[in-house]
Coordinates of C-alpha atoms in Angstrom, one line a residue:
Chain Y
M1 CA 56.4 -44.8 -18.1
T2 CA 52.8 -44.0 -18.9
E3 CA 49.5 -45.3 -17.5
H4 CA 49.4 -47.9 -20.3
N5 CA 52.7 -49.4 -19.3
V6 CA 51.7 -50.0 -15.7
P7 CA 52.3 -53.6 -14.8
S8 CA 48.9 -55.2 -14.3
S9 CA 49.7 -56.4 -10.8
L10 CA 50.3 -52.9 -9.6
S11 CA 47.2 -51.6 -11.3
D12 CA 45.2 -54.5 -9.9
Q13 CA 46.6 -53.9 -6.4
I14 CA 45.6 -50.3 -6.5
T15 CA 42.2 -51.1 -7.8
A16 CA 41.7 -53.8 -5.1
Y17 CA 42.7 -51.3 -2.5
A18 CA 40.3 -48.7 -3.9
R19 CA 37.5 -51.3 -3.8
E20 CA 38.3 -52.2 -0.2
K21 CA 38.3 -48.6 0.9
H22 CA 35.4 -47.5 -1.3
L23 CA 37.5 -44.9 -2.9
S24 CA 35.7 -42.7 -5.5
A25 CA 36.4 -43.2 -9.2
R26 CA 37.9 -39.7 -9.4
T27 CA 40.4 -40.5 -6.6
L28 CA 41.3 -43.8 -8.2
A29 CA 41.7 -42.1 -11.6
R30 CA 44.1 -39.5 -10.1
W31 CA 46.2 -42.2 -8.5
H32 CA 46.4 -44.2 -11.7
A33 CA 47.4 -41.1 -13.7
W34 CA 50.7 -40.8 -11.7
P35 CA 53.9 -42.2 -12.9
V36 CA 54.3 -45.9 -12.0
E37 CA 57.0 -45.2 -9.4
D38 CA 54.8 -42.7 -7.6
Q39 CA 51.8 -45.0 -7.8
T40 CA 53.9 -47.7 -6.1
A41 CA 55.2 -45.4 -3.4
L42 CA 51.7 -44.1 -2.6
L43 CA 50.3 -47.7 -2.5
G44 CA 53.0 -48.6 0.1
L45 CA 52.0 -45.6 2.2
A46 CA 48.3 -46.2 1.8
C47 CA 48.5 -49.8 2.8
E48 CA 50.7 -49.0 5.8
L49 CA 48.4 -46.2 7.1
Q50 CA 45.2 -47.7 5.8
L51 CA 44.2 -44.4 4.2
N52 CA 40.5 -43.8 3.5
E53 CA 39.1 -41.5 0.8
N54 CA 39.5 -38.3 2.8
H55 CA 43.0 -38.9 4.0
L56 CA 44.0 -40.2 0.6
R57 CA 42.7 -37.1 -1.2
D58 CA 44.7 -34.9 1.2
F59 CA 47.8 -37.0 0.4
L60 CA 47.1 -36.8 -3.4
D61 CA 46.7 -33.0 -3.2
W62 CA 49.6 -32.3 -1.0
L63 CA 52.0 -34.7 -2.7
E64 CA 51.1 -33.4 -6.2
E65 CA 51.5 -29.8 -5.1
I66 CA 54.8 -30.4 -3.4
A67 CA 56.1 -32.4 -6.4
V68 CA 55.2 -29.6 -8.8
R69 CA 56.5 -26.8 -6.5
D70 CA 59.8 -28.6 -5.8
R71 CA 60.1 -30.2 -9.2
C72 CA 60.6 -33.7 -7.7
T73 CA 58.8 -37.0 -7.7
V74 CA 56.2 -38.2 -5.2
G75 CA 58.5 -41.1 -4.5
A76 CA 61.3 -38.8 -3.6
I77 CA 59.0 -36.9 -1.2
L78 CA 57.9 -40.0 0.5
E79 CA 61.6 -41.0 1.1
L80 CA 62.3 -37.7 3.0
P81 CA 63.7 -38.4 6.5
Q82 CA 61.0 -36.4 8.3
L83 CA 58.4 -38.7 6.7
R84 CA 60.4 -41.9 7.1
Q85 CA 60.9 -41.1 10.7
Q86 CA 57.2 -40.9 11.4
L87 CA 56.5 -44.0 9.4
G88 CA 59.2 -45.9 11.3
A89 CA 57.8 -44.8 14.7
K90 CA 56.7 -47.7 17.0
T91 CA 53.2 -46.5 17.7
T92 CA 49.6 -47.0 16.8
R93 CA 48.4 -46.7 13.2
N94 CA 46.3 -43.6 14.1
E95 CA 49.3 -41.9 15.8
K96 CA 51.5 -42.8 12.9
L97 CA 48.9 -41.4 10.4
K98 CA 48.7 -38.2 12.5
G99 CA 52.5 -37.9 12.6
V100 CA 52.9 -38.5 8.8
K101 CA 50.2 -36.0 8.0
E102 CA 51.6 -33.4 10.2
A103 CA 55.1 -33.9 8.7
L104 CA 53.7 -33.7 5.2
R105 CA 51.7 -30.6 6.0
K106 CA 54.9 -29.0 7.2
L107 CA 56.4 -29.7 3.8
R108 CA 53.4 -28.5 2.0
Y109 CA 52.9 -25.3 4.1
P110 CA 56.4 -24.4 5.4
C111 CA 55.8 -20.7 6.2
L112 CA 52.4 -21.4 7.8
S113 CA 53.7 -24.3 9.8
R114 CA 56.6 -22.2 11.0
L115 CA 54.4 -19.4 12.1
E116 CA 52.0 -21.8 13.9
A117 CA 55.0 -23.3 15.7
D118 CA 56.3 -19.8 16.6
L119 CA 52.9 -18.8 18.0
R120 CA 52.7 -22.0 20.0
A121 CA 56.1 -21.3 21.5
A122 CA 55.2 -17.7 22.2
V123 CA 52.0 -18.7 24.0
K124 CA 53.8 -21.3 26.0
A125 CA 56.4 -18.7 27.0
L126 CA 53.7 -16.6 28.5
A127 CA 53.2 -19.3 31.1
L128 CA 49.6 -18.3 31.7
G129 CA 48.6 -21.6 33.3
G130 CA 46.0 -24.2 32.3
Q131 CA 43.0 -22.0 32.9
I132 CA 43.8 -19.6 30.2
R133 CA 43.7 -20.8 26.6
I134 CA 44.7 -18.8 23.6
S135 CA 43.6 -20.0 20.2
F136 CA 44.1 -18.7 16.7
P137 CA 41.8 -18.9 13.7
P138 CA 42.2 -22.0 11.5
A139 CA 45.2 -21.6 9.2
L140 CA 45.7 -18.2 10.8
E141 CA 43.2 -16.7 8.4
G142 CA 41.7 -13.6 10.0
D143 CA 42.7 -11.7 13.0
A144 CA 40.5 -12.9 15.8
V145 CA 42.5 -14.4 18.6
T146 CA 40.3 -16.2 21.2
F147 CA 41.1 -16.1 24.9
T148 CA 39.2 -18.7 26.9
L149 CA 39.2 -18.5 30.7
T150 CA 38.0 -21.6 32.6
V151 CA 37.3 -20.7 36.2
R152 CA 35.2 -22.0 39.1
N153 CA 34.9 -18.8 41.1
V154 CA 35.7 -15.1 41.2
R155 CA 39.0 -15.7 42.9
E156 CA 40.2 -17.9 40.0
L157 CA 38.9 -15.3 37.6
A158 CA 40.8 -12.5 39.3
E159 CA 44.0 -14.6 39.2
C160 CA 43.6 -15.3 35.5
L161 CA 43.0 -11.6 34.8
M162 CA 46.1 -10.7 36.9
R163 CA 48.3 -13.1 34.9
L164 CA 47.0 -11.6 31.7
Q165 CA 47.5 -8.1 33.0
R166 CA 51.1 -8.9 33.8
R167 CA 51.7 -10.2 30.3
L168 CA 50.0 -7.1 28.8
E169 CA 52.4 -4.9 30.8
D170 CA 55.6 -6.8 30.1
G171 CA 54.8 -6.9 26.3
G172 CA 54.4 -10.7 26.2
L173 CA 50.9 -10.6 24.7
Q174 CA 51.9 -7.9 22.2
R175 CA 54.7 -10.2 21.0
V176 CA 52.0 -12.8 20.3
F177 CA 49.9 -10.4 18.3
D178 CA 53.0 -9.1 16.4
L179 CA 53.9 -12.6 15.4
L180 CA 50.7 -13.0 13.6
D181 CA 52.0 -10.7 10.8
Q182 CA 55.5 -12.0 10.7
V183 CA 56.4 -14.4 7.9
Chain P
M1 CA 50.0 -12.8 -29.7
K2 CA 48.2 -15.4 -31.8
W3 CA 44.9 -14.0 -33.0
Y4 CA 41.7 -15.9 -32.2
Q5 CA 40.5 -18.2 -34.9
P6 CA 37.2 -19.9 -34.2
Q7 CA 36.4 -23.3 -35.7
E8 CA 32.8 -22.2 -36.3
I9 CA 30.7 -19.1 -36.4
V10 CA 27.1 -19.5 -35.2
I11 CA 24.6 -16.7 -35.7
E12 CA 21.3 -16.5 -34.0
Q13 CA 18.5 -16.1 -36.5
G14 CA 17.7 -12.4 -37.1
E15 CA 21.1 -11.2 -36.1
E16 CA 22.8 -11.8 -39.4
N17 CA 22.9 -8.1 -40.3
A18 CA 24.1 -6.8 -37.0
A19 CA 27.1 -4.5 -37.5
V20 CA 29.4 -6.6 -35.3
V21 CA 28.4 -9.8 -37.2
Q22 CA 29.2 -8.2 -40.5
R23 CA 32.6 -7.0 -39.3
A24 CA 33.5 -10.4 -38.0
L25 CA 32.4 -12.2 -41.2
V26 CA 34.6 -9.9 -43.3
R27 CA 37.6 -10.7 -41.1
L28 CA 37.0 -14.4 -40.8
P29 CA 36.1 -15.3 -44.4
D30 CA 37.2 -18.9 -44.2
V31 CA 35.3 -20.0 -41.0
P32 CA 32.2 -22.0 -41.5
V33 CA 29.0 -20.2 -40.6
R34 CA 25.7 -21.6 -39.3
I35 CA 22.4 -19.8 -38.6
V36 CA 20.5 -21.2 -35.7
A37 CA 17.3 -20.6 -33.8
R38 CA 17.3 -18.9 -30.4
G39 CA 18.1 -21.3 -27.6
W40 CA 20.5 -23.3 -29.8
E41 CA 23.3 -22.8 -27.3
Q42 CA 21.7 -24.9 -24.5
A43 CA 21.4 -27.9 -26.8
A44 CA 24.9 -27.5 -28.2
A45 CA 26.5 -27.2 -24.7
A46 CA 25.0 -30.5 -23.7
A47 CA 27.1 -32.4 -26.3
P48 CA 29.7 -34.4 -24.5
Q49 CA 33.3 -33.2 -24.9
S50 CA 36.6 -34.2 -23.2
D51 CA 37.2 -30.5 -22.4
P52 CA 33.9 -28.7 -23.1
F53 CA 35.2 -25.4 -21.8
A54 CA 38.1 -25.4 -24.3
A55 CA 35.7 -26.6 -27.1
G56 CA 33.2 -23.8 -26.2
K57 CA 35.9 -21.2 -26.7
R58 CA 36.4 -22.3 -30.3
R59 CA 32.7 -21.8 -31.2
L60 CA 31.8 -18.1 -31.8
L61 CA 28.2 -17.4 -31.3
F62 CA 26.5 -14.1 -32.1
A63 CA 23.2 -13.5 -30.2
R64 CA 21.1 -10.8 -28.7
R65 CA 21.4 -10.1 -25.0
R66 CA 18.0 -10.1 -23.4
S67 CA 19.0 -9.4 -19.8
P68 CA 20.4 -6.0 -18.6
F69 CA 24.0 -5.3 -19.6
L70 CA 24.9 -3.1 -16.6
E71 CA 25.7 -4.9 -13.4
H72 CA 27.5 -4.4 -10.2
C73 CA 30.9 -6.1 -10.1
P74 CA 30.5 -9.4 -8.3
A75 CA 33.7 -8.7 -6.4
G76 CA 31.4 -6.7 -4.0
T77 CA 31.1 -9.6 -1.6
P78 CA 29.8 -8.9 1.9
G79 CA 32.7 -8.6 4.4
L80 CA 35.2 -7.4 1.7
V81 CA 36.0 -3.9 0.7
C82 CA 34.6 -3.1 -2.7
C83 CA 35.5 -0.3 -5.1
N84 CA 32.0 0.3 -6.4
Y85 CA 32.7 -0.9 -9.9
L86 CA 30.1 -1.6 -12.6
V87 CA 30.5 -4.0 -15.4
V88 CA 29.0 -4.4 -18.8
S89 CA 29.5 -7.6 -20.7
L90 CA 29.4 -7.5 -24.5
I91 CA 31.2 -10.8 -24.7
S92 CA 30.8 -13.9 -22.6
N93 CA 33.9 -16.2 -22.3
C94 CA 37.4 -15.4 -23.5
P95 CA 39.6 -16.5 -26.3
M96 CA 42.5 -16.8 -23.8
D97 CA 42.7 -19.7 -21.3
C98 CA 44.4 -18.7 -18.1
S99 CA 44.7 -21.6 -15.8
Y100 CA 43.3 -19.7 -12.8
C101 CA 40.4 -18.1 -14.7
F102 CA 37.1 -18.2 -12.8
L103 CA 35.1 -18.5 -16.1
Q104 CA 36.1 -22.2 -16.1
E105 CA 33.7 -22.6 -13.2
Y106 CA 31.3 -19.8 -13.9
L107 CA 30.7 -20.7 -17.5
A108 CA 31.1 -24.5 -17.1
N109 CA 27.6 -25.1 -18.4
N110 CA 27.6 -22.3 -20.9
P111 CA 31.1 -22.2 -22.5
T112 CA 30.3 -21.0 -26.0
L113 CA 32.2 -17.8 -26.7
K114 CA 29.2 -15.5 -27.1
V115 CA 29.2 -12.0 -28.6
F116 CA 26.2 -9.9 -28.0
T117 CA 25.0 -8.1 -31.1
N118 CA 22.9 -5.4 -29.5
V119 CA 25.6 -2.9 -28.5
T120 CA 23.2 0.0 -29.1
D121 CA 21.0 -1.4 -26.3
L122 CA 24.0 -1.5 -24.0
L123 CA 24.9 2.1 -24.8
A124 CA 21.3 3.2 -24.3
E125 CA 21.2 1.4 -21.0
V126 CA 24.4 3.0 -19.8
A127 CA 23.3 6.4 -21.0
A128 CA 20.0 6.1 -19.1
V129 CA 21.9 5.5 -15.8
V130 CA 24.9 7.8 -16.3
D131 CA 23.2 10.8 -17.9
R132 CA 20.3 10.9 -15.4
Q133 CA 22.8 11.1 -12.4
P134 CA 25.3 13.8 -13.6
W135 CA 26.4 14.4 -10.0
R136 CA 27.6 10.8 -9.7
Q137 CA 30.8 9.4 -11.0
F138 CA 30.8 5.9 -12.6
R139 CA 33.6 3.5 -13.3
I140 CA 32.5 0.9 -15.8
G141 CA 34.5 -2.0 -17.1
T142 CA 34.1 -4.5 -19.9
G143 CA 36.6 -7.1 -18.7
E144 CA 34.5 -9.2 -16.4
L145 CA 33.4 -12.1 -18.6
S146 CA 36.0 -11.7 -21.3
D147 CA 39.2 -9.9 -22.1
S148 CA 38.2 -6.3 -23.2
L149 CA 40.5 -6.1 -26.2
A150 CA 41.6 -9.6 -27.3
L151 CA 38.7 -9.7 -29.9
D152 CA 38.8 -6.1 -30.8
P153 CA 40.6 -6.7 -34.1
L154 CA 37.7 -8.9 -35.0
L155 CA 34.7 -7.2 -33.4
G156 CA 35.7 -3.6 -33.2
F157 CA 33.7 -2.8 -30.1
S158 CA 36.2 -0.1 -29.1
G159 CA 34.8 2.0 -31.9
D160 CA 31.4 1.9 -30.3
L161 CA 32.5 2.3 -26.7
I162 CA 35.3 4.9 -26.7
P163 CA 33.5 7.8 -28.4
F164 CA 30.4 7.1 -26.2
F165 CA 32.4 7.4 -23.0
A166 CA 34.6 10.2 -24.2
A167 CA 31.5 12.3 -24.5
R168 CA 30.5 11.7 -20.8
P169 CA 32.1 13.7 -18.1
N170 CA 30.8 11.5 -15.3
A171 CA 31.7 8.0 -16.5
L172 CA 35.0 6.3 -16.9
L173 CA 35.4 3.2 -19.1
E174 CA 38.1 0.7 -18.2
L175 CA 39.2 -1.7 -20.9
K176 CA 41.0 -4.5 -19.1
T177 CA 43.2 -6.9 -21.1
K178 CA 46.1 -9.3 -21.3
S179 CA 46.4 -8.7 -25.1
D180 CA 48.4 -6.3 -27.2
C181 CA 45.4 -5.6 -29.5
V182 CA 45.4 -1.8 -29.2
A183 CA 45.6 -0.7 -32.9
G184 CA 41.9 0.0 -32.9
L185 CA 42.2 2.4 -30.0
L186 CA 44.8 4.7 -31.4
A187 CA 42.6 6.8 -33.7
F188 CA 40.3 7.9 -30.9
D189 CA 40.6 10.8 -28.4
P190 CA 39.6 9.3 -25.1
K191 CA 39.3 12.7 -23.5
D192 CA 40.6 11.1 -20.2
R193 CA 37.4 9.1 -20.0
V194 CA 39.0 5.7 -20.9
V195 CA 41.6 3.8 -18.9
V196 CA 43.2 0.8 -20.7
S197 CA 44.5 -1.5 -18.1
W198 CA 46.7 -4.6 -18.2
S199 CA 46.7 -7.6 -15.9
L200 CA 50.3 -8.5 -15.3
T201 CA 52.1 -11.4 -13.7
P202 CA 55.8 -12.0 -13.9
P203 CA 56.9 -13.4 -17.3
E204 CA 57.5 -16.9 -15.9
I205 CA 54.0 -17.1 -14.6
A206 CA 52.5 -15.4 -17.7
N207 CA 54.3 -18.0 -19.9
S208 CA 53.2 -21.0 -18.0
E209 CA 49.7 -20.1 -16.7
E210 CA 48.2 -17.5 -19.1
H211 CA 47.6 -19.5 -22.2
G212 CA 46.9 -17.5 -25.4
T213 CA 47.7 -14.1 -23.9
A214 CA 50.3 -11.6 -25.2
P215 CA 53.7 -12.0 -23.7
F216 CA 54.6 -9.7 -20.8
A217 CA 56.8 -7.5 -22.9
A218 CA 54.2 -7.2 -25.6
R219 CA 51.6 -6.1 -23.0
L220 CA 53.9 -3.4 -21.7
E221 CA 54.7 -2.2 -25.2
A222 CA 51.0 -2.0 -26.0
A223 CA 50.5 0.0 -22.8
R224 CA 53.2 2.4 -23.8
R225 CA 51.6 2.8 -27.2
V226 CA 48.1 3.7 -25.8
Q227 CA 49.7 6.0 -23.3
A228 CA 51.5 7.8 -26.1
A229 CA 48.1 8.1 -27.9
G230 CA 46.6 9.9 -24.9
Y231 CA 45.0 7.2 -22.8
K232 CA 45.6 6.7 -19.1
V233 CA 46.7 3.2 -18.3
G234 CA 46.1 1.0 -15.3
F235 CA 47.7 -2.2 -14.1
H236 CA 46.3 -5.1 -12.1
L237 CA 48.8 -7.3 -10.3
D238 CA 45.9 -9.6 -9.8
P239 CA 46.1 -12.5 -9.3
L240 CA 49.2 -11.9 -7.2
I241 CA 50.7 -15.4 -7.1
E242 CA 52.9 -16.8 -4.5
Y243 CA 55.5 -19.1 -6.0
P244 CA 59.2 -19.8 -5.3
G245 CA 60.9 -16.7 -6.5
W246 CA 57.8 -14.4 -6.3
E247 CA 59.8 -11.5 -4.8
A248 CA 62.3 -11.4 -7.6
G249 CA 59.6 -11.9 -10.2
Y250 CA 57.3 -9.1 -8.9
H251 CA 60.2 -6.8 -8.2
E252 CA 61.2 -7.0 -11.9
T253 CA 57.6 -6.7 -13.0
V254 CA 57.2 -3.4 -11.1
A255 CA 60.6 -2.2 -12.4
Q256 CA 59.6 -3.0 -16.0
I257 CA 56.3 -1.2 -15.7
F258 CA 57.9 2.0 -14.6
A259 CA 60.8 1.7 -17.0
T260 CA 58.3 1.6 -19.8
I261 CA 55.4 3.7 -18.7
D262 CA 55.0 7.3 -17.6
A263 CA 54.0 7.0 -14.0
R264 CA 52.2 10.4 -14.2
R265 CA 49.6 8.9 -16.5
V266 CA 48.9 5.7 -14.6
A267 CA 45.3 5.8 -13.4
W268 CA 45.6 3.1 -10.8
I269 CA 47.2 -0.2 -9.8
S270 CA 45.3 -2.9 -8.1
L271 CA 46.6 -5.9 -6.2
G272 CA 44.6 -9.0 -5.4
S273 CA 45.7 -12.3 -4.1
L274 CA 45.0 -15.4 -6.2
R275 CA 41.6 -16.6 -5.0
L276 CA 40.0 -19.9 -6.0
T277 CA 36.8 -21.6 -5.0
P278 CA 37.1 -25.3 -4.1
A279 CA 35.3 -26.2 -7.3
L280 CA 37.6 -24.1 -9.4
R281 CA 40.6 -25.8 -7.7
T282 CA 39.2 -29.1 -8.8
I283 CA 38.7 -27.9 -12.4
I284 CA 42.2 -26.5 -12.5
R285 CA 43.6 -29.7 -11.3
R286 CA 41.8 -31.6 -14.0
R287 CA 42.5 -29.1 -16.9
F288 CA 46.0 -28.1 -15.9
P289 CA 47.6 -30.9 -13.9
R290 CA 51.1 -29.4 -14.1
T291 CA 50.1 -26.0 -12.9
R292 CA 52.2 -24.4 -10.1
L293 CA 49.2 -22.3 -9.0
L294 CA 47.9 -24.7 -6.5
S295 CA 51.3 -25.2 -4.8
G296 CA 51.3 -21.9 -2.9
E297 CA 50.4 -21.8 0.8
Q298 CA 46.7 -21.3 0.2
V299 CA 44.0 -21.8 2.8
P300 CA 40.2 -21.5 2.8
C301 CA 39.0 -18.0 3.8
A302 CA 35.7 -16.7 5.2
D303 CA 34.2 -16.2 1.8
G304 CA 34.9 -19.8 0.9
K305 CA 37.7 -19.0 -1.5
W306 CA 41.2 -20.2 -1.0
R307 CA 43.9 -17.6 -0.8
T308 CA 47.5 -17.4 0.3
F309 CA 47.3 -17.4 4.1
Q310 CA 46.8 -14.0 5.5
A311 CA 50.2 -13.2 7.0
L312 CA 52.0 -14.2 3.8
R313 CA 49.7 -12.4 1.5
V314 CA 49.9 -9.2 3.6
R315 CA 53.7 -9.5 3.3
M316 CA 53.3 -9.8 -0.4
Y317 CA 51.0 -6.8 -0.6
R318 CA 53.3 -4.7 1.5
T319 CA 56.4 -5.7 -0.4
V320 CA 54.9 -5.0 -3.8
T321 CA 53.2 -1.9 -2.6
R322 CA 56.5 -0.6 -1.3
W323 CA 58.2 -1.1 -4.7
I324 CA 55.4 0.7 -6.5
Q325 CA 55.4 3.6 -4.0
E326 CA 59.1 4.0 -4.4
A327 CA 58.8 4.2 -8.1
A328 CA 55.6 6.2 -8.4
P329 CA 54.3 7.5 -5.1
Q330 CA 51.4 9.4 -6.7
V331 CA 49.8 6.3 -8.3
P332 CA 46.5 5.3 -6.5
L333 CA 46.6 1.7 -5.2
Y334 CA 43.8 -0.5 -4.1
L335 CA 43.3 -4.1 -3.1
C336 CA 40.7 -6.3 -4.8
M337 CA 38.5 -8.6 -2.7
E338 CA 40.2 -8.0 0.6
T339 CA 38.9 -7.4 4.1
A340 CA 39.2 -4.0 5.8
A341 CA 41.6 -5.7 8.3
V342 CA 44.0 -6.6 5.4
W343 CA 43.7 -3.0 4.0
E344 CA 44.6 -1.7 7.5
K345 CA 47.6 -4.0 7.7
V346 CA 48.8 -3.0 4.2
F347 CA 48.0 0.7 4.0
A348 CA 47.6 1.5 7.7
Y349 CA 44.2 2.7 6.5
A350 CA 40.9 1.1 5.6
P351 CA 38.2 3.0 3.7
A352 CA 35.1 3.8 5.6
C353 CA 32.8 2.8 2.7
D354 CA 32.9 1.6 -0.9
K355 CA 32.3 5.1 -2.2
E356 CA 35.5 6.2 -0.6
V357 CA 37.6 3.8 -2.7
A358 CA 35.7 4.7 -5.9
R359 CA 36.2 8.5 -5.2
A360 CA 39.9 8.1 -4.7
L361 CA 40.2 6.2 -8.0
I362 CA 37.9 8.5 -10.1
H363 CA 38.7 12.0 -8.9
P364 CA 42.2 12.3 -10.2
H365 CA 40.7 12.1 -13.7
L366 CA 38.3 15.0 -13.2
G367 CA 40.8 17.7 -13.0
D368 CA 39.6 18.6 -9.6
P369 CA 42.6 18.6 -7.3
A370 CA 40.6 19.4 -4.3
A371 CA 38.6 16.2 -4.8
A372 CA 41.6 14.1 -5.6
R373 CA 42.5 11.8 -2.8
P374 CA 44.8 9.0 -3.9
L375 CA 44.8 6.0 -1.6
P376 CA 47.4 6.6 1.0
P377 CA 51.0 5.5 0.6
V378 CA 52.3 2.6 2.7
S379 CA 53.7 3.9 5.9
R380 CA 54.6 0.7 7.6
P381 CA 58.2 -0.4 7.8
Q382 CA 58.9 -3.8 6.2

């Protein structure tokens, strides 16, 4: 079915939603250009999560990109159990939105998401304590790993440094750095 | 490959008798011709079109270039390793229409396919720079703002450029193409001063994303022909595109190259990840809504461009590099628009300066074995 065959009620509903959320003309045009079934599926999601322009643009981008990559429809993606599970969670709208976006990002960026999860697990396994924070560059682009030590005195600093020294010696920190290159 | 056929030829007043114009008019006898005043292009480009970029490609304008021809390659971005490459542009815009092409953004306001008529000015400008510094080696390419050879059957620029560079011991011309238009080159002796290079992606990507280009097999066959005619050839696996099945696709691509081409006469192979500005992504989305290019795991990088995220593209570089090194360990390899950190991860080596990359690419052509220093082979295990 093409844009011209869209039942007026669906088109009207999407237009009304766009007006309510002050969506840009470009975003609305992209949405309208989808097959009817996909327009409908996204409308359901948008109403449930009250997506604004920025969130909706992310959803449009990711859903289109996954659909092209996996040769499937947007409707089929939105029916995937990992998304349905997040949508069915009994929680606040904001938490639900966060969960759905995270689940969709995992579908869109499977290797990157896996690597991020592996790094989180490797850092957790170091058991460095709450005063030492290890952070990675956004989207793991670049090599700079940031170590943040939060201490109130020299004794705490010495303890942090000792914990790090132990992890240097047992190879735990090396494993974290090695992981950065492993996909 | 389907040859370029413009809908209209537009000639800037005073350029009607330029040699390149005359050549084109003979070869396009049925295309309507208009003579216009200087500055016509700005007014024409303002006309509304549904796809002004595609429309611009179908309008062939001949005009004088009034700014310098010789420029540094814009890939020399701060923070990225550069290969000290110079470019000259005799043509602005390209008859082909690759979905990832940066010209869609770069020439968005100026999309007419423009051919500069004053090739003698270009040659004089290059001679002034190259001949006055005989101690320095130059690599100069024509493939920045257009395909170097796609219009050669029409314009015949190879006949101006190849003899000029063949006579210069300290300058190397690179003709970079996705075409199979090499017939015009075969009569010349390049004297090892001309490298004809092909941008290659696996056939499934070439077929779906590189509109109007020669098929993969035709490009390789053209490379074989020019190599047999005495030219060195190069290959650019750039953009290197991550898609489901990229490993099989690129493995076969590398295998096909070395099944067809004599590796001893390959000047260089470059690799460069697909890189797209946010604006270009928007344009691609609009012009090629079914493209698979945007579905890779691309993220924004420090220079503002989106690339496959670092760990994955390093893996791609290492993997493809390993296949090339297994097939042809002597071929110099380099990365385009990458950081020293990525070079280090891929080659276990990062050049100390831009000149080091350029030297490694040029010196094998000078017959000076002592100076030859191919970029090092990959030493990391996969």
